[in-house]
């Protein structure tokens, strides 16, 4: 159900595939600071695919197919999808997916961080924006305009309004004129700040949502990597405890567990107990009961410990566990 991946590369960091650009291809820089305006990523196509919802996976699969069979589309008088806007909370894979997409298309990804552009003097940010876009337009690539809401955020400062309007106009034109040799992506955590005129211009809107339990479980397995066996008995509990969290939150927590186990600073059972105890604090009463029931059924923890971890009384735990699973309220049953 997830995009096909190459298991033999599991856990390998995204690697540079080619040597840095030759001088005539040097990345554009800010005139004053000499800092590069674009970040370049050139990854091999055998990267493990990001975990994506089935709908998203299909959308991106179609985009890749269109690019790979662009000639057929052109022969039919059509053009492949040129642009897309990625929307979603932090840590759900917007940047990762842009990188993966470029690797699948065999082209580099250039990332323009609009917050960085906007933090330069406004007079310069227009030039910087144009220089970055011109560079990207001249070669087959994926260009990601990261944090595209940065321009909108700046709007509060009255004195800048004229210049900001010009910047928005530049972007609007660029999206319209973007050549089909490249893919123009934008990413935002704040869709409500995006100018409707800009919004309309993207061919695709790709929504990244907090993962469903099945994807959470998959992420736990992936992030555990070679330590999976050690934590296997906790996977269902962790899947429950991580609900509503982003992939990057899950990844960070699991890396912490793995480091502690590698250094022998804490046994897995202590790590998990401490973690779920902290997570239980953010659950409502029913959530804590569900967690207690899961712990009672899947672990050898005593009712006393479970009560201590979840804050659910032993009486309640007993009530919910002695009568079997039928007692777990119906609407909750899927989430465990
Ligand atoms: N869909 C995913 N599949 C696998 N790993 C993921 C996924 N999403 C996030 N991660 C993990 O979290 C890290 C951060 O993700 P990423 O930078 O792509 O998030 P983002 O959506 O771009 O967040 P932000 O809005 O903060 O820029 C990734 O490097 C990866 O380790
Ligand atoms: Mg990002």
Coordinates of C-alpha atoms and ligand atoms in Angstrom, one line a residue:
X1 CA 0.0 0.0 0.0
X2 CA 3.0 2.3 0.3
X3 CA 5.1 3.3 -2.7
X4 CA 7.4 0.6 -3.7
X5 CA 10.7 0.8 -2.0
X6 CA 14.1 -0.9 -2.2
X7 CA 14.5 -2.7 1.1
X8 CA 18.2 -3.2 0.7
X9 CA 18.7 0.5 1.2
X10 CA 16.6 0.6 4.4
X11 CA 17.8 3.4 6.7
X12 CA 20.5 4.6 4.4
X13 CA 20.6 8.4 4.4
X14 CA 19.9 10.1 1.1
X15 CA 23.2 10.3 -0.6
X16 CA 24.8 12.6 -3.1
X17 CA 25.0 10.9 -6.4
X18 CA 27.1 13.4 -8.4
X19 CA 30.0 15.7 -7.8
X20 CA 29.1 19.3 -7.0
X21 CA 28.0 21.5 -9.9
X22 CA 30.8 22.8 -12.2
X23 CA 31.6 26.5 -12.0
X24 CA 29.4 27.5 -15.0
X25 CA 26.5 25.9 -13.2
X26 CA 27.3 27.6 -9.9
X27 CA 24.3 28.2 -7.7
X28 CA 23.0 31.8 -7.6
X29 CA 24.0 33.7 -4.5
X30 CA 22.8 36.7 -2.5
X31 CA 25.0 39.7 -3.8
X32 CA 25.7 41.0 -0.3
X33 CA 26.1 38.0 1.9
X34 CA 27.4 35.7 -0.9
X35 CA 25.2 33.0 0.6
X36 CA 23.7 30.5 -1.8
X37 CA 20.1 31.1 -2.5
X38 CA 19.3 27.5 -3.5
X39 CA 20.1 24.3 -1.8
X40 CA 20.9 21.4 -4.1
X41 CA 20.0 17.7 -3.5
X42 CA 21.0 15.1 -6.0
X43 CA 19.9 11.7 -4.8
X44 CA 20.1 8.3 -6.4
X45 CA 16.8 6.8 -7.6
X46 CA 17.0 3.8 -5.2
X47 CA 15.8 5.8 -2.2
X48 CA 13.2 4.3 0.1
X49 CA 9.9 6.0 -0.7
X50 CA 8.3 8.2 1.9
X51 CA 5.3 6.7 3.7
X52 CA 2.3 8.2 2.1
X53 CA -1.4 7.7 2.3
X54 CA -2.9 5.7 -0.6
X55 CA -4.4 8.8 -2.2
X56 CA -1.2 10.7 -2.1
X57 CA 0.8 7.8 -3.4
X58 CA -1.5 7.6 -6.4
X59 CA -1.3 11.3 -7.1
X60 CA 2.5 11.3 -7.1
X61 CA 2.6 8.0 -9.0
X62 CA 0.6 9.7 -11.7
X63 CA 2.8 12.8 -11.7
X64 CA 5.9 10.6 -12.2
X65 CA 4.3 8.6 -15.0
X66 CA 3.3 11.8 -16.8
X67 CA 6.9 13.0 -16.7
X68 CA 8.3 9.7 -17.8
X69 CA 5.8 9.6 -20.7
X70 CA 5.8 13.3 -21.5
X71 CA 6.3 12.7 -25.2
X72 CA 3.1 10.7 -25.5
X73 CA 1.2 13.5 -23.7
X74 CA 2.7 16.1 -26.0
X75 CA 1.8 14.0 -29.1
X76 CA -1.7 14.0 -27.8
X77 CA -1.6 17.8 -27.5
X78 CA -1.3 17.7 -23.7
X79 CA 1.3 18.8 -21.2
X80 CA 2.4 16.9 -18.1
X81 CA 1.6 18.4 -14.6
X82 CA 4.1 21.2 -14.1
X83 CA 3.4 22.4 -10.6
X84 CA 2.1 21.3 -7.2
X85 CA 1.6 22.8 -3.8
X86 CA 2.3 20.6 -0.7
X87 CA 0.2 21.5 2.3
X88 CA 0.5 20.1 5.8
X89 CA 1.8 20.3 9.3
X90 CA 5.6 20.0 9.9
X91 CA 7.3 16.7 9.8
X92 CA 4.9 14.9 7.5
X93 CA 7.3 14.5 4.6
X94 CA 6.8 17.5 2.3
X95 CA 10.5 18.1 1.9
X96 CA 11.4 14.4 1.9
X97 CA 8.8 13.8 -0.8
X98 CA 10.1 16.6 -3.0
X99 CA 13.5 15.0 -2.7
X100 CA 12.3 11.6 -3.4
X101 CA 10.3 12.8 -6.4
X102 CA 13.3 14.5 -7.9
X103 CA 15.3 11.3 -7.4
X104 CA 12.6 9.3 -9.2
X105 CA 12.7 11.7 -12.1
X106 CA 16.5 11.6 -12.2
X107 CA 16.9 15.3 -11.8
X108 CA 18.3 17.4 -9.0
X109 CA 16.1 19.1 -6.4
X110 CA 16.7 22.8 -5.7
X111 CA 15.2 24.2 -2.6
X112 CA 14.6 27.9 -2.2
X113 CA 13.7 28.8 1.3
X114 CA 11.5 31.8 1.1
X115 CA 11.9 32.7 4.7
X116 CA 15.6 33.2 4.0
X117 CA 14.9 35.2 0.8
X118 CA 12.4 37.4 2.8
X119 CA 14.9 38.0 5.5
X120 CA 17.2 39.7 3.1
X121 CA 16.6 43.4 2.5
X122 CA 13.3 43.7 0.7
X123 CA 14.9 45.5 -2.2
X124 CA 17.1 42.5 -2.7
X125 CA 14.6 39.8 -2.2
X126 CA 12.9 40.5 -5.5
X127 CA 16.3 40.1 -7.3
X128 CA 17.1 37.0 -5.3
X129 CA 13.8 35.4 -6.1
X130 CA 14.2 36.1 -9.8
X131 CA 17.8 34.9 -9.9
X132 CA 16.9 31.6 -8.2
X133 CA 13.9 31.0 -10.5
X134 CA 15.9 31.9 -13.7
X135 CA 18.6 29.4 -12.6
X136 CA 16.1 26.6 -12.1
X137 CA 14.2 27.3 -15.3
X138 CA 17.3 26.8 -17.4
X139 CA 17.7 23.1 -16.5
X140 CA 15.7 20.0 -15.9
X141 CA 15.0 19.9 -12.2
X142 CA 12.5 20.0 -9.4
X143 CA 12.4 23.4 -7.7
X144 CA 10.8 23.6 -4.3
X145 CA 9.7 27.0 -3.0
X146 CA 9.7 26.1 0.7
X147 CA 7.6 28.1 3.2
X148 CA 5.8 29.9 0.4
X149 CA 3.7 31.6 3.1
X150 CA 6.7 33.7 4.2
X151 CA 5.7 36.5 1.8
X152 CA 2.2 36.6 3.2
X153 CA 3.6 36.7 6.8
X154 CA 5.7 39.8 6.0
X155 CA 2.5 41.7 4.9
X156 CA 1.9 43.1 8.4
X157 CA 4.7 45.6 7.9
X158 CA 3.0 48.5 6.1
X159 CA 6.0 50.1 4.6
X160 CA 6.8 47.0 2.6
X161 CA 3.4 46.5 1.0
X162 CA 4.4 47.8 -2.5
X163 CA 7.5 45.6 -2.7
X164 CA 5.6 42.6 -1.4
X165 CA 2.9 43.0 -4.0
X166 CA 5.6 43.0 -6.7
X167 CA 7.1 39.8 -5.2
X168 CA 3.7 38.1 -5.3
X169 CA 3.3 39.2 -8.9
X170 CA 6.7 37.7 -9.7
X171 CA 5.7 34.4 -8.2
X172 CA 2.3 34.4 -10.0
X173 CA 4.0 35.0 -13.3
X174 CA 6.7 32.4 -12.7
X175 CA 4.1 29.7 -11.9
X176 CA 2.3 30.6 -15.1
X177 CA 5.4 30.6 -17.2
X178 CA 7.1 27.6 -15.6
X179 CA 8.5 25.4 -18.4
X180 CA 7.4 21.8 -18.6
X181 CA 11.0 20.7 -18.5
X182 CA 10.9 21.1 -14.7
X183 CA 8.5 20.5 -11.8
X184 CA 7.7 23.5 -9.7
X185 CA 6.7 22.6 -6.1
X186 CA 5.8 24.8 -3.2
X187 CA 5.3 23.8 0.4
X188 CA 3.4 25.5 3.3
X189 CA 2.2 24.8 6.8
X190 CA -0.2 27.7 6.5
X191 CA -2.5 27.3 3.6
X192 CA -4.8 30.0 5.0
X193 CA -2.1 32.6 4.3
X194 CA -1.7 31.7 0.6
X195 CA -3.1 34.3 -1.8
X196 CA -6.1 32.7 -3.6
X197 CA -4.7 33.8 -6.9
X198 CA -1.5 31.9 -6.3
X199 CA -3.4 28.9 -4.9
X200 CA -5.4 28.6 -8.2
X201 CA -2.3 28.5 -10.3
X202 CA -0.9 25.2 -9.1
X203 CA -1.9 22.2 -11.1
X204 CA -2.1 19.9 -8.1
X205 CA -2.8 20.4 -4.4
X206 CA -1.2 17.7 -2.4
X207 CA -2.3 17.4 1.2
X208 CA -0.1 15.8 3.8
X209 CA -2.1 14.5 6.8
X210 CA -1.1 13.1 10.1
X211 CA -0.6 9.4 9.6
X212 CA -3.3 6.8 10.0
X213 CA -2.5 3.9 12.5
X214 CA -1.4 1.6 9.6
X215 CA 1.2 4.2 8.5
X216 CA 2.2 4.9 12.1
X217 CA 3.0 1.2 12.5
X218 CA 4.9 1.1 9.3
X219 CA 6.9 4.2 10.4
X220 CA 7.7 2.5 13.7
X221 CA 9.0 -0.5 11.9
X222 CA 11.0 1.5 9.5
X223 CA 12.6 3.7 12.1
X224 CA 13.4 0.8 14.4
X225 CA 15.4 -0.8 11.5
X226 CA 17.7 -3.5 12.9
X227 CA 16.3 -3.0 16.4
X228 CA 12.8 -4.1 15.4
X229 CA 13.0 -7.5 16.9
X230 CA 14.0 -6.0 20.3
X231 CA 10.9 -3.8 20.3
X232 CA 8.5 -6.0 18.4
X233 CA 6.3 -6.8 21.4
X234 CA 5.7 -3.0 21.9
X235 CA 4.7 -2.2 18.4
X236 CA 1.0 -2.1 19.0
X237 CA 1.3 -0.1 22.1
X238 CA 3.6 2.4 20.4
X239 CA 1.2 2.6 17.4
X240 CA -1.5 3.6 19.9
X241 CA 0.7 6.0 21.8
X242 CA 2.0 7.8 18.7
X243 CA -1.4 8.5 17.2
X244 CA -1.8 12.0 16.1
X245 CA 2.0 12.5 16.0
X246 CA 4.0 13.4 12.9
X247 CA 6.5 11.1 11.2
X248 CA 9.4 13.2 12.4
X249 CA 8.1 13.1 16.0
X250 CA 7.9 9.3 15.7
X251 CA 11.3 9.1 14.2
X252 CA 12.9 11.3 16.9
X253 CA 11.4 9.3 19.8
X254 CA 12.5 6.0 18.2
X255 CA 16.0 7.2 17.7
X256 CA 16.1 8.1 21.3
X257 CA 15.0 4.6 22.3
X258 CA 17.6 3.0 20.1
X259 CA 20.4 5.2 21.4
X260 CA 19.5 4.3 25.0
X261 CA 19.4 0.6 24.2
X262 CA 22.7 0.7 22.3
X263 CA 24.4 2.4 25.2
X264 CA 22.7 0.2 27.7
X265 CA 21.4 3.2 29.7
X266 CA 17.9 1.8 30.0
X267 CA 16.1 -1.5 29.2
X268 CA 13.4 -1.3 26.5
X269 CA 10.6 -1.9 29.1
X270 CA 11.6 1.2 31.1
X271 CA 11.9 3.4 28.0
X272 CA 8.5 2.4 26.8
X273 CA 6.8 2.7 30.2
X274 CA 8.2 6.2 30.7
X275 CA 7.2 7.2 27.2
X276 CA 3.6 6.0 27.4
X277 CA 3.2 7.5 30.8
X278 CA 4.1 10.9 29.3
X279 CA 1.8 10.3 26.3
X280 CA -1.1 9.2 28.6
X281 CA -1.1 12.7 30.1
X282 CA -2.3 14.1 26.7
X283 CA -5.1 11.5 26.3
X284 CA -8.7 12.0 27.3
X285 CA -10.2 9.5 29.8
X286 CA -11.4 7.1 27.2
X287 CA -8.0 7.2 25.5
X288 CA -6.3 6.3 28.8
X289 CA -8.7 3.5 29.3
X290 CA -8.1 2.1 25.8
X291 CA -4.4 2.3 26.5
X292 CA -4.7 0.5 29.8
X293 CA -6.7 -2.3 28.1
X294 CA -4.1 -2.6 25.4
X295 CA -1.4 -2.8 28.0
X296 CA -3.3 -5.4 30.0
X297 CA -3.8 -7.6 27.0
X298 CA -0.5 -7.2 25.3
X299 CA 2.1 -7.0 28.1
X300 CA 2.8 -8.8 31.3
X301 CA 2.7 -5.5 33.3
X302 CA 0.7 -5.9 36.5
X303 CA -2.6 -4.0 36.9
X304 CA -0.8 -2.0 39.5
X305 CA 1.8 -0.8 37.0
X306 CA -0.7 -0.2 34.3
X307 CA -2.8 1.9 36.7
X308 CA 0.3 3.8 37.6
X309 CA 1.3 4.4 33.9
X310 CA -2.2 5.4 32.6
X311 CA -3.8 6.9 35.7
X312 CA -6.8 4.5 35.2
X313 CA -8.0 2.8 38.4
X314 CA -7.4 -0.9 38.8
X315 CA -11.2 -1.4 39.2
X316 CA -11.8 0.2 35.8
X317 CA -9.0 -1.9 34.2
X318 CA -10.5 -5.0 35.6
X319 CA -14.0 -4.1 34.4
X320 CA -12.8 -3.6 30.9
X321 CA -10.5 -6.6 30.7
X322 CA -12.4 -9.3 32.4
X323 CA -15.4 -9.1 30.1
X324 CA -13.2 -9.4 27.0
X325 CA -12.8 -7.1 24.0
X326 CA -16.6 -6.5 23.5
X327 CA -16.4 -3.9 26.2
X328 CA -14.1 -1.6 24.4
X329 CA -16.4 1.0 22.9
X330 CA -17.1 0.4 19.3
X331 CA -16.0 3.7 17.8
X332 CA -12.6 3.3 19.5
X333 CA -11.9 -0.2 18.5
X334 CA -10.3 0.5 15.2
X335 CA -7.6 2.8 16.6
X336 CA -5.7 0.3 18.8
Ligands
LIG1 N1 6.1 10.5 5.0 C1 7.2 10.2 5.6 N2 7.8 8.9 5.5 C2 8.9 8.6 6.1 N3 9.6 9.5 6.9 C3 9.1 10.7 7.1 C4 7.9 11.1 6.4 N4 7.6 12.4 6.8 C5 8.6 12.8 7.6 N5 9.5 11.8 7.8 C6 10.7 11.9 8.7 O1 10.7 13.2 9.2 C7 11.8 13.9 8.7 C8 11.3 15.4 8.4 O2 10.4 15.4 7.4 P1 10.3 16.6 6.4 O3 11.4 17.5 6.5 O4 10.1 16.0 5.0 O5 8.9 17.3 6.9 P2 8.2 18.6 6.3 O6 6.8 18.1 6.0 O7 9.0 19.1 5.2 O8 8.2 19.5 7.5 P3 8.3 21.1 7.6 O9 6.9 21.7 7.3 O10 8.8 21.4 9.0 O11 9.3 21.6 6.6 C9 12.3 13.2 7.5 O12 13.6 13.4 7.2 C10 12.0 11.8 7.8 O13 13.0 11.2 8.7
LIG2 MG1 10.0 20.9 4.9

